[in-house]
């Protein structure tokens, strides 16, 4: 296990539900990321936070709503999702944003939308 | 826009043997970083090796090494003395060194699943 944890590890939700994914990093990093990993597709960057400020929103639908209350915690609030949103959602953190800083990934949340 | 292509969806190697995973990318930039990530069945992705495009010398990390061919836009990963624990999905990724072109985005390939035969 790295210093990035994600809960829950598995989540099944209906299209009308509201749920939240949680990510926590214990590495003292200042940047956090949400990625979506779908089967047979490249990982897609969804959001980037630096020092609790969103610095990138990669054209993600509004049914995904991120929240970063402090530099150690990152949430992804989900509502009225579609079946095609079923995927593995990975959180990552790095000391700072920028290509020189390694991203450390969490184990992911496997989301199934029914 | 940058793209990363991994043309081998699956590979297999005998334990203790050497295997090479292929990766090509497309970019118009001259300064960038390339990465290989490993994602074991437990799903925790970890960085295996990193190459800065301005460095001509190929990166090496223990049994892992890369063959970086900048002109050909090729970045292959060689795993020597393969071990059972090397079985995983391997992702090649690209990251621009320019904030203007892509912000903080890692562009990933679709991955290669490596099986290690005992």
mmCIF file of C-alpha atoms in Angstrom:
data_model
loop_
_atom_site.group_PDB
_atom_site.id
_atom_site.type_symbol
_atom_site.label_atom_id
_atom_site.label_comp_id
_atom_site.label_asym_id
_atom_site.label_seq_id
_atom_site.Cartn_x
_atom_site.Cartn_y
_atom_site.Cartn_z
ATOM 1 C CA UNK A 1 0.000 0.000 0.000
ATOM 2 C CA UNK A 2 1.205 3.498 -0.795
ATOM 3 C CA UNK A 3 0.278 6.541 1.249
ATOM 4 C CA UNK A 4 -2.880 7.135 -0.799
ATOM 5 C CA UNK A 5 -6.062 5.455 0.372
ATOM 6 C CA UNK A 6 -9.472 5.363 -1.251
ATOM 7 C CA UNK A 7 -12.872 4.415 0.115
ATOM 8 C CA UNK A 8 -14.996 2.593 -0.670
ATOM 9 C CA UNK A 9 -13.103 0.036 -2.724
ATOM 10 C CA UNK A 10 -16.292 -1.099 -4.435
ATOM 11 C CA UNK A 11 -19.540 0.768 -4.991
ATOM 12 C CA UNK A 12 -22.755 -0.183 -6.733
ATOM 13 C CA UNK A 13 -25.283 2.586 -7.250
ATOM 14 C CA UNK A 14 -28.447 3.243 -9.181
ATOM 15 C CA UNK A 15 -28.753 6.079 -11.634
ATOM 16 C CA UNK A 16 -30.811 8.150 -9.216
ATOM 17 C CA UNK A 17 -28.497 7.715 -6.227
ATOM 18 C CA UNK A 18 -26.058 10.211 -4.781
ATOM 19 C CA UNK A 19 -22.783 8.899 -3.460
ATOM 20 C CA UNK A 20 -19.286 10.151 -2.749
ATOM 21 C CA UNK A 21 -15.830 8.708 -3.274
ATOM 22 C CA UNK A 22 -13.132 9.614 -0.782
ATOM 23 C CA UNK A 23 -9.403 9.867 -1.204
ATOM 24 C CA UNK A 24 -6.858 10.574 1.488
ATOM 25 C CA UNK A 25 -3.117 10.986 1.186
ATOM 26 C CA UNK A 26 -0.631 10.770 4.026
ATOM 27 C CA UNK A 27 2.394 11.919 2.056
ATOM 28 C CA UNK A 28 2.322 15.652 2.712
ATOM 29 C CA UNK A 29 1.563 16.346 -0.932
ATOM 30 C CA UNK A 30 -0.032 19.513 -2.253
ATOM 31 C CA UNK A 31 -1.583 18.223 -5.473
ATOM 32 C CA UNK A 32 -4.319 15.649 -5.917
ATOM 33 C CA UNK A 33 -5.945 14.106 -8.982
ATOM 34 C CA UNK A 34 -8.968 12.093 -10.056
ATOM 35 C CA UNK A 35 -8.637 9.652 -12.961
ATOM 36 C CA UNK A 36 -11.177 7.409 -14.648
ATOM 37 C CA UNK A 37 -10.046 3.983 -15.865
ATOM 38 C CA UNK A 38 -12.473 2.222 -18.203
ATOM 39 C CA UNK A 39 -11.923 -1.203 -19.686
ATOM 40 C CA UNK A 40 -9.657 -1.176 -22.742
ATOM 41 C CA UNK A 41 -9.374 2.611 -22.708
ATOM 42 C CA UNK A 42 -6.507 4.819 -21.558
ATOM 43 C CA UNK A 43 -6.705 6.398 -18.150
ATOM 44 C CA UNK A 44 -8.460 9.725 -18.361
ATOM 45 C CA UNK A 45 -7.553 12.651 -16.162
ATOM 46 C CA UNK A 46 -10.690 14.195 -14.692
ATOM 47 C CA UNK A 47 -9.632 16.837 -12.182
ATOM 48 C CA UNK A 48 -6.492 18.345 -10.714
ATOM 49 C CA UNK A 49 -6.280 20.193 -7.415
ATOM 50 C CA UNK A 50 -3.291 22.172 -6.244
ATOM 51 C CA UNK A 51 -3.289 23.542 -2.723
ATOM 52 C CA UNK A 52 -7.042 22.910 -2.528
ATOM 53 C CA UNK A 53 -7.723 24.926 -5.654
ATOM 54 C CA UNK A 54 -9.019 23.229 -8.782
ATOM 55 C CA UNK A 55 -6.513 23.886 -11.534
ATOM 56 C CA UNK A 56 -7.854 21.594 -14.203
ATOM 57 C CA UNK A 57 -11.244 20.239 -15.193
ATOM 58 C CA UNK A 58 -10.824 17.945 -18.151
ATOM 59 C CA UNK A 59 -14.283 18.417 -19.717
ATOM 60 C CA UNK A 60 -15.978 16.243 -17.149
ATOM 61 C CA UNK A 61 -19.813 16.159 -16.989
ATOM 62 C CA UNK A 62 -21.374 18.064 -14.138
ATOM 63 C CA UNK A 63 -22.777 14.872 -12.615
ATOM 64 C CA UNK A 64 -19.227 14.488 -11.242
ATOM 65 C CA UNK A 65 -18.459 17.121 -8.629
ATOM 66 C CA UNK A 66 -15.057 17.217 -6.929
ATOM 67 C CA UNK A 67 -14.298 18.711 -3.554
ATOM 68 C CA UNK A 68 -10.947 19.315 -1.895
ATOM 69 C CA UNK A 69 -11.467 20.608 1.657
ATOM 70 C CA UNK A 70 -7.756 20.422 2.484
ATOM 71 C CA UNK A 71 -4.574 19.193 0.868
ATOM 72 C CA UNK A 72 -4.933 15.706 2.371
ATOM 73 C CA UNK A 73 -8.488 14.931 1.295
ATOM 74 C CA UNK A 74 -10.239 14.770 -2.031
ATOM 75 C CA UNK A 75 -13.819 13.777 -2.723
ATOM 76 C CA UNK A 76 -15.742 12.976 -5.858
ATOM 77 C CA UNK A 77 -19.470 13.511 -5.443
ATOM 78 C CA UNK A 78 -21.622 11.502 -7.804
ATOM 79 C CA UNK A 79 -25.252 12.077 -8.788
ATOM 80 C CA UNK A 80 -27.566 10.878 -11.548
ATOM 81 C CA UNK A 81 -24.824 8.800 -13.135
ATOM 82 C CA UNK A 82 -25.152 6.783 -16.307
ATOM 83 C CA UNK A 83 -24.207 3.131 -16.872
ATOM 84 C CA UNK A 84 -21.262 4.255 -19.014
ATOM 85 C CA UNK A 85 -19.823 5.902 -15.913
ATOM 86 C CA UNK A 86 -19.056 2.443 -14.530
ATOM 87 C CA UNK A 87 -15.274 2.299 -14.210
ATOM 88 C CA UNK A 88 -12.368 2.233 -11.807
ATOM 89 C CA UNK A 89 -11.819 5.683 -10.315
ATOM 90 C CA UNK A 90 -8.259 6.335 -9.270
ATOM 91 C CA UNK A 91 -7.008 9.064 -7.003
ATOM 92 C CA UNK A 92 -3.407 10.222 -7.108
ATOM 93 C CA UNK A 93 -1.271 12.793 -5.350
ATOM 94 C CA UNK A 94 2.066 14.473 -5.940
ATOM 95 C CA UNK A 95 4.233 16.863 -4.022
ATOM 96 C CA UNK A 96 3.357 19.598 -6.478
ATOM 97 C CA UNK A 97 1.819 19.778 -9.906
ATOM 98 C CA UNK A 98 4.205 19.578 -12.837
ATOM 99 C CA UNK A 99 5.871 16.791 -14.813
ATOM 100 C CA UNK A 100 8.911 16.519 -12.559
ATOM 101 C CA UNK A 101 6.798 15.326 -9.631
ATOM 102 C CA UNK A 102 5.867 11.676 -9.417
ATOM 103 C CA UNK A 103 2.209 10.854 -8.960
ATOM 104 C CA UNK A 104 1.352 8.267 -6.321
ATOM 105 C CA UNK A 105 -1.852 6.366 -6.964
ATOM 106 C CA UNK A 106 -4.452 4.933 -4.642
ATOM 107 C CA UNK A 107 -5.966 1.460 -5.100
ATOM 108 C CA UNK A 108 -9.084 2.832 -6.763
ATOM 109 C CA UNK A 109 -12.833 2.557 -6.301
ATOM 110 C CA UNK A 110 -14.613 0.116 -8.603
ATOM 111 C CA UNK A 111 -17.898 1.828 -9.456
ATOM 112 C CA UNK A 112 -20.821 0.031 -11.037
ATOM 113 C CA UNK A 113 -23.858 2.045 -12.105
ATOM 114 C CA UNK A 114 -27.009 -0.016 -12.550
ATOM 115 C CA UNK B 1 -2.778 16.614 -29.044
ATOM 116 C CA UNK B 2 -0.459 13.960 -27.769
ATOM 117 C CA UNK B 3 -1.304 10.278 -28.145
ATOM 118 C CA UNK B 4 0.302 7.175 -26.708
ATOM 119 C CA UNK B 5 -0.014 3.795 -28.405
ATOM 120 C CA UNK B 6 0.671 0.399 -26.918
ATOM 121 C CA UNK B 7 0.160 -2.115 -29.692
ATOM 122 C CA UNK B 8 0.525 -5.236 -27.561
ATOM 123 C CA UNK B 9 -2.605 -5.829 -25.465
ATOM 124 C CA UNK B 10 -1.082 -8.953 -23.935
ATOM 125 C CA UNK B 11 2.393 -10.401 -23.559
ATOM 126 C CA UNK B 12 3.760 -13.488 -21.898
ATOM 127 C CA UNK B 13 7.247 -14.305 -20.655
ATOM 128 C CA UNK B 14 8.896 -17.268 -18.995
ATOM 129 C CA UNK B 15 10.185 -16.655 -15.503
ATOM 130 C CA UNK B 16 13.857 -15.505 -15.551
ATOM 131 C CA UNK B 17 13.629 -14.536 -19.220
ATOM 132 C CA UNK B 18 13.612 -11.046 -20.752
ATOM 133 C CA UNK B 19 10.602 -9.318 -22.271
ATOM 134 C CA UNK B 20 10.195 -6.015 -24.083
ATOM 135 C CA UNK B 21 6.971 -3.993 -24.054
ATOM 136 C CA UNK B 22 6.449 -1.515 -26.868
ATOM 137 C CA UNK B 23 5.206 2.054 -26.726
ATOM 138 C CA UNK B 24 5.045 4.759 -29.357
ATOM 139 C CA UNK B 25 3.805 8.277 -28.980
ATOM 140 C CA UNK B 26 2.947 11.235 -31.105
ATOM 141 C CA UNK B 27 3.872 14.779 -30.181
ATOM 142 C CA UNK B 28 5.101 17.983 -31.769
ATOM 143 C CA UNK B 29 6.882 19.042 -28.603
ATOM 144 C CA UNK B 30 10.577 18.713 -27.891
ATOM 145 C CA UNK B 31 10.480 18.746 -24.105
ATOM 146 C CA UNK B 32 8.491 16.101 -22.296
ATOM 147 C CA UNK B 33 8.627 13.181 -19.896
ATOM 148 C CA UNK B 34 7.821 9.537 -20.527
ATOM 149 C CA UNK B 35 6.804 7.012 -17.913
ATOM 150 C CA UNK B 36 6.081 3.351 -17.446
ATOM 151 C CA UNK B 37 3.568 2.501 -14.753
ATOM 152 C CA UNK B 38 2.788 -0.944 -13.369
ATOM 153 C CA UNK B 39 -0.684 -1.887 -12.153
ATOM 154 C CA UNK B 40 -0.763 -5.281 -10.408
ATOM 155 C CA UNK B 41 -4.044 -7.139 -9.939
ATOM 156 C CA UNK B 42 -4.551 -5.324 -6.602
ATOM 157 C CA UNK B 43 -4.979 -2.191 -8.743
ATOM 158 C CA UNK B 44 -2.466 0.099 -7.021
ATOM 159 C CA UNK B 45 -0.562 1.781 -9.838
ATOM 160 C CA UNK B 46 3.109 2.437 -9.214
ATOM 161 C CA UNK B 47 5.773 4.218 -11.222
ATOM 162 C CA UNK B 48 8.361 1.854 -12.678
ATOM 163 C CA UNK B 49 10.659 4.158 -14.588
ATOM 164 C CA UNK B 50 10.832 7.674 -15.970
ATOM 165 C CA UNK B 51 12.693 9.228 -18.893
ATOM 166 C CA UNK B 52 13.255 12.911 -19.551
ATOM 167 C CA UNK B 53 13.248 13.604 -23.281
ATOM 168 C CA UNK B 54 16.275 15.878 -23.093
ATOM 169 C CA UNK B 55 18.399 13.035 -21.725
ATOM 170 C CA UNK B 56 20.005 10.838 -24.349
ATOM 171 C CA UNK B 57 20.943 8.132 -21.878
ATOM 172 C CA UNK B 58 18.313 5.455 -21.390
ATOM 173 C CA UNK B 59 16.882 5.235 -17.875
ATOM 174 C CA UNK B 60 17.511 2.103 -15.823
ATOM 175 C CA UNK B 61 15.992 0.906 -12.560
ATOM 176 C CA UNK B 62 17.363 -2.441 -11.451
ATOM 177 C CA UNK B 63 15.853 -5.063 -13.799
ATOM 178 C CA UNK B 64 13.874 -2.449 -15.723
ATOM 179 C CA UNK B 65 15.352 -0.409 -18.530
ATOM 180 C CA UNK B 66 14.029 1.593 -21.439
ATOM 181 C CA UNK B 67 15.015 2.025 -25.052
ATOM 182 C CA UNK B 68 14.178 5.644 -25.804
ATOM 183 C CA UNK B 69 14.334 6.552 -29.481
ATOM 184 C CA UNK B 70 13.325 10.209 -29.662
ATOM 185 C CA UNK B 71 13.409 10.544 -33.434
ATOM 186 C CA UNK B 72 11.266 7.454 -33.845
ATOM 187 C CA UNK B 73 9.044 8.479 -30.906
ATOM 188 C CA UNK B 74 9.480 5.081 -29.370
ATOM 189 C CA UNK B 75 9.807 4.215 -25.696
ATOM 190 C CA UNK B 76 10.000 0.491 -24.988
ATOM 191 C CA UNK B 77 10.378 -1.161 -21.587
ATOM 192 C CA UNK B 78 12.692 -4.113 -21.094
ATOM 193 C CA UNK B 79 12.242 -6.357 -18.089
ATOM 194 C CA UNK B 80 15.189 -8.626 -17.425
ATOM 195 C CA UNK B 81 15.173 -11.775 -15.288
ATOM 196 C CA UNK B 82 11.366 -11.692 -15.133
ATOM 197 C CA UNK B 83 9.768 -12.623 -11.831
ATOM 198 C CA UNK B 84 6.272 -13.807 -10.975
ATOM 199 C CA UNK B 85 5.669 -10.496 -9.236
ATOM 200 C CA UNK B 86 6.166 -8.672 -12.516
ATOM 201 C CA UNK B 87 2.793 -9.924 -13.740
ATOM 202 C CA UNK B 88 0.631 -6.837 -14.126
ATOM 203 C CA UNK B 89 -0.783 -4.290 -16.535
ATOM 204 C CA UNK B 90 1.893 -1.931 -17.774
ATOM 205 C CA UNK B 91 0.987 1.541 -18.937
ATOM 206 C CA UNK B 92 3.128 3.887 -20.954
ATOM 207 C CA UNK B 93 2.452 7.575 -20.299
ATOM 208 C CA UNK B 94 3.484 10.950 -21.677
ATOM 209 C CA UNK B 95 3.620 14.279 -19.953
ATOM 210 C CA UNK B 96 4.444 17.594 -21.544
ATOM 211 C CA UNK B 97 7.040 19.837 -20.003
ATOM 212 C CA UNK B 98 4.967 22.792 -21.105
ATOM 213 C CA UNK B 99 2.144 24.061 -18.934
ATOM 214 C CA UNK B 100 0.605 25.870 -21.880
ATOM 215 C CA UNK B 101 0.118 22.802 -24.030
ATOM 216 C CA UNK B 102 -1.400 20.346 -21.621
ATOM 217 C CA UNK B 103 -1.407 21.675 -18.116
ATOM 218 C CA UNK B 104 -0.808 18.871 -15.683
ATOM 219 C CA UNK B 105 -2.058 16.040 -17.852
ATOM 220 C CA UNK B 106 -0.585 12.558 -18.059
ATOM 221 C CA UNK B 107 -1.590 10.884 -21.332
ATOM 222 C CA UNK B 108 -1.736 7.119 -20.997
ATOM 223 C CA UNK B 109 -1.708 4.253 -23.458
ATOM 224 C CA UNK B 110 -4.246 1.445 -23.268
ATOM 225 C CA UNK B 111 -1.856 -0.853 -21.453
ATOM 226 C CA UNK B 112 -0.160 -4.214 -21.965
ATOM 227 C CA UNK B 113 -1.087 -7.128 -19.749
ATOM 228 C CA UNK B 114 2.035 -9.123 -18.903
ATOM 229 C CA UNK B 115 1.780 -12.718 -17.764
ATOM 230 C CA UNK B 116 4.785 -14.486 -16.264
ATOM 231 C CA UNK B 117 4.919 -18.269 -16.673
ATOM 232 C CA UNK B 118 6.597 -20.223 -13.874
#
